[in-house]
PDB file of C-alpha atoms in Angstrom:
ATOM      1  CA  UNK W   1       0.000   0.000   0.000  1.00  0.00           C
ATOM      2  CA  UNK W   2       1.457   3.325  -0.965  1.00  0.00           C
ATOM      3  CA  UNK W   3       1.523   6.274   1.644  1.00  0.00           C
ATOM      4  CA  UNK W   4      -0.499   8.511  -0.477  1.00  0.00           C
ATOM      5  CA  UNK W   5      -3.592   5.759  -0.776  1.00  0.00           C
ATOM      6  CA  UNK W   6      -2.858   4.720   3.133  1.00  0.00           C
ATOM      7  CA  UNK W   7      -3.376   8.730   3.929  1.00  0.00           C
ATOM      8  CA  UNK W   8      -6.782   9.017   1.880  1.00  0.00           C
ATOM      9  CA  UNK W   9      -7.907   5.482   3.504  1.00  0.00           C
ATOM     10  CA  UNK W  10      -7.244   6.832   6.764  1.00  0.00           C
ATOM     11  CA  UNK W  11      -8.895  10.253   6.324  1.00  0.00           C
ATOM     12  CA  UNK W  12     -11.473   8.196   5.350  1.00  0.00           C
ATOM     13  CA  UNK W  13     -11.878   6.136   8.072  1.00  0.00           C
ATOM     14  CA  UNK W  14     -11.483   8.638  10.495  1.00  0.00           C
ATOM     15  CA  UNK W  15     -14.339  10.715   9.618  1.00  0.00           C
ATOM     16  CA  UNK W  16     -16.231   7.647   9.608  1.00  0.00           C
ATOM     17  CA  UNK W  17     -15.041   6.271  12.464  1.00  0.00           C
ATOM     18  CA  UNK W  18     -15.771  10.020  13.940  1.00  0.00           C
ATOM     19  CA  UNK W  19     -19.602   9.451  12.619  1.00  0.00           C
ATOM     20  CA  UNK W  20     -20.193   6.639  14.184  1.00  0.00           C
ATOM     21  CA  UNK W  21     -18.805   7.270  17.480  1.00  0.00           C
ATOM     22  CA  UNK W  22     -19.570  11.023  18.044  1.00  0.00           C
ATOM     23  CA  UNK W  23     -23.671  11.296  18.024  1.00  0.00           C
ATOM     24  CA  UNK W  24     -23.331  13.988  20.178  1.00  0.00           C
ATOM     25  CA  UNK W  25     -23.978  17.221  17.685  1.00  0.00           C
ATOM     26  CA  UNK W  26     -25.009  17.407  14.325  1.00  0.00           C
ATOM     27  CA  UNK W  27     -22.667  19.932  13.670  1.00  0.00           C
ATOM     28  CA  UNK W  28     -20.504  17.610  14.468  1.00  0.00           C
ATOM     29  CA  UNK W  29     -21.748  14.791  12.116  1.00  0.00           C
ATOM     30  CA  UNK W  30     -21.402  17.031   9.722  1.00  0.00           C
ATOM     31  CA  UNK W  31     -17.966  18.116   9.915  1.00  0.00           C
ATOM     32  CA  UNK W  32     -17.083  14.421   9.774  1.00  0.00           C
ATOM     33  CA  UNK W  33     -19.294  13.888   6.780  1.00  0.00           C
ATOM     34  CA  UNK W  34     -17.365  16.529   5.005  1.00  0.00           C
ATOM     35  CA  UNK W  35     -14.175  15.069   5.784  1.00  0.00           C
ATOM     36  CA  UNK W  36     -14.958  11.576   4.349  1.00  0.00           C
ATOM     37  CA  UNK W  37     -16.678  13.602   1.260  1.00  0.00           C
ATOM     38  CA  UNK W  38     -12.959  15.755   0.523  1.00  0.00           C
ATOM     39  CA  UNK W  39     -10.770  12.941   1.273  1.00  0.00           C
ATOM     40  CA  UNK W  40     -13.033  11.109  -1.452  1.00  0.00           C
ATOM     41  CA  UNK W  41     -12.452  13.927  -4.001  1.00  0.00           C
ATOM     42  CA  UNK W  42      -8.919  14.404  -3.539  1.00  0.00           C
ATOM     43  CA  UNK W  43      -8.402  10.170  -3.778  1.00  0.00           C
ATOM     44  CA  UNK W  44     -10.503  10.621  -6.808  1.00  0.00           C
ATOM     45  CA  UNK W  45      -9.212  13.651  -7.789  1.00  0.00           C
ATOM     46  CA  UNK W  46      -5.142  12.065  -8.214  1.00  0.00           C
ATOM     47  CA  UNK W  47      -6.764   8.772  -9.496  1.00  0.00           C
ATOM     48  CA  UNK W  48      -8.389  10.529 -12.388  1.00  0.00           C
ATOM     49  CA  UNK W  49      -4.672  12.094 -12.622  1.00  0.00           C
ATOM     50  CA  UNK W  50      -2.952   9.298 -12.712  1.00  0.00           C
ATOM     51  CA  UNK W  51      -4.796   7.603 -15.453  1.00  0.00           C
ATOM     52  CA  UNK W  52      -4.935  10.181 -17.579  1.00  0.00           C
ATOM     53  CA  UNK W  53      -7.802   9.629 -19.307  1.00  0.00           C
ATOM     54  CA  UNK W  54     -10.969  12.371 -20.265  1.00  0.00           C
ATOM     55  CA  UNK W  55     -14.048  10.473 -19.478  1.00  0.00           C
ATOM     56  CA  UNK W  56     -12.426   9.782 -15.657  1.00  0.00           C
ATOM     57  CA  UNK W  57     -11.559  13.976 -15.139  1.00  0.00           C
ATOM     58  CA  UNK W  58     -15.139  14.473 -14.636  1.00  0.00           C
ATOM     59  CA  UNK W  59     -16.206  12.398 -11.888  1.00  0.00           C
ATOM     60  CA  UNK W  60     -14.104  14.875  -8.869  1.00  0.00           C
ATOM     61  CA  UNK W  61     -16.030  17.790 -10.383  1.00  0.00           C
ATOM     62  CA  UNK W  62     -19.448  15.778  -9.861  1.00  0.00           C
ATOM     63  CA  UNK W  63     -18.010  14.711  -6.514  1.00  0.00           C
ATOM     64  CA  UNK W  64     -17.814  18.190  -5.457  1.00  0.00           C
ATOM     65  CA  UNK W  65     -21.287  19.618  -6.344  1.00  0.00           C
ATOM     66  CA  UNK W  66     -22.459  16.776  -4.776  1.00  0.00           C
ATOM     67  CA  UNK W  67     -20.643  17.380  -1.480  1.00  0.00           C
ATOM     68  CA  UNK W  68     -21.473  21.203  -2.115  1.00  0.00           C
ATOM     69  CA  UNK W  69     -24.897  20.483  -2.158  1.00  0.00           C
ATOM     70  CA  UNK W  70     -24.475  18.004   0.807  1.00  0.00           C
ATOM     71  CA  UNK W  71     -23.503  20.753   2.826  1.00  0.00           C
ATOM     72  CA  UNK W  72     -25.691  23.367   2.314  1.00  0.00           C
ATOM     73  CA  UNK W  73     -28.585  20.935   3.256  1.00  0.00           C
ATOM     74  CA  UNK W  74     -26.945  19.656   5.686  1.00  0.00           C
ATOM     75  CA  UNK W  75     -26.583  23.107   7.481  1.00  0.00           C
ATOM     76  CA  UNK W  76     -30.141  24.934   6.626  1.00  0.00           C
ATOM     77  CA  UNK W  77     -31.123  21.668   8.373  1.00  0.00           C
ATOM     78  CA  UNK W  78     -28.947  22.322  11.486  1.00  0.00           C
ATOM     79  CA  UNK W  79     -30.194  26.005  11.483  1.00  0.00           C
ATOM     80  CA  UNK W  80     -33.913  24.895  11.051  1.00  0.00           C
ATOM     81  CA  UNK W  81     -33.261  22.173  14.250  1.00  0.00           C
ATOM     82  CA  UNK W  82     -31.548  24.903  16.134  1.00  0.00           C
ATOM     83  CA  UNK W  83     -34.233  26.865  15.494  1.00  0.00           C
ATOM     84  CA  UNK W  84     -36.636  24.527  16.583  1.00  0.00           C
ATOM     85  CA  UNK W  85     -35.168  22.787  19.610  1.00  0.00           C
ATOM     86  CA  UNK W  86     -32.720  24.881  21.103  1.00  0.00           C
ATOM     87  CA  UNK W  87     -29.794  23.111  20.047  1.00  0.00           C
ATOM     88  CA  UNK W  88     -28.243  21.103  17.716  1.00  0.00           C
ATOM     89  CA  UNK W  89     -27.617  17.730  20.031  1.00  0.00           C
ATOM     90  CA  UNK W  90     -28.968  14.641  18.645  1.00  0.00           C
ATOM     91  CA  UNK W  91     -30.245  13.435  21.644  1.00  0.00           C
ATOM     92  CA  UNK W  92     -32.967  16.166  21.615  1.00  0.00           C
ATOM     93  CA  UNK W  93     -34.215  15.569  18.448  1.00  0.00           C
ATOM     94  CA  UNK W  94     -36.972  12.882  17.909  1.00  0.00           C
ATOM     95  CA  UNK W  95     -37.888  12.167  14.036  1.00  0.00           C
ATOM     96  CA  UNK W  96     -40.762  10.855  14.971  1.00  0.00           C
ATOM     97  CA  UNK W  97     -42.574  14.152  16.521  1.00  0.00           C
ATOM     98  CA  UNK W  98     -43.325  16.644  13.975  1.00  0.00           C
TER      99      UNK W  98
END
């Protein structure tokens, strides 16, 4: 394994590991979603690179609207929640009460 693809796995899998262990905040959740979303477009980014081929130099660009648009939900829902209940911990918001 090179150091370059052990890096990106580990950024990876920190952020995820962060996910699934820190249900504390959303913010939070989403900081560690972002992390696993760049680490994803910079791994694809050099892999698209590295092969340099056209129909592969797309796919980070696609990865990054994505994540863009990932985001921006992700926080007008934290500002809507914060709104709502008080705060943004997970613990105080039920999905099942409207």
């Amino acid at each position: 394994m090179s150091p370059i693809h052990f890096t990106f796995t580990s950024a990876f899998m920190l952020g995820l590991t962060g996910l699934a262990l820190n249900r504390s905040h959303l913010l939070s959740a989403l900081i560690c979603l972002e992390g696993m979303m760049l680490s994803l477009f910079i791994a694809i980014a050099l892999w698209s690179s590295t092969t340099n081929s056209s129909s592969c130099s797309l796919a980070p660009m696609i990865l990054l609207t994505f994540s863009a648009c990932e985001a921006s939900s992700g926080l007008a829902l934290l500002v809507a929640a914060t709104r709502t209940h008080g705060s943004d911990q997970l613990k105080n918001l039920n999905l099942l009460q409207c």
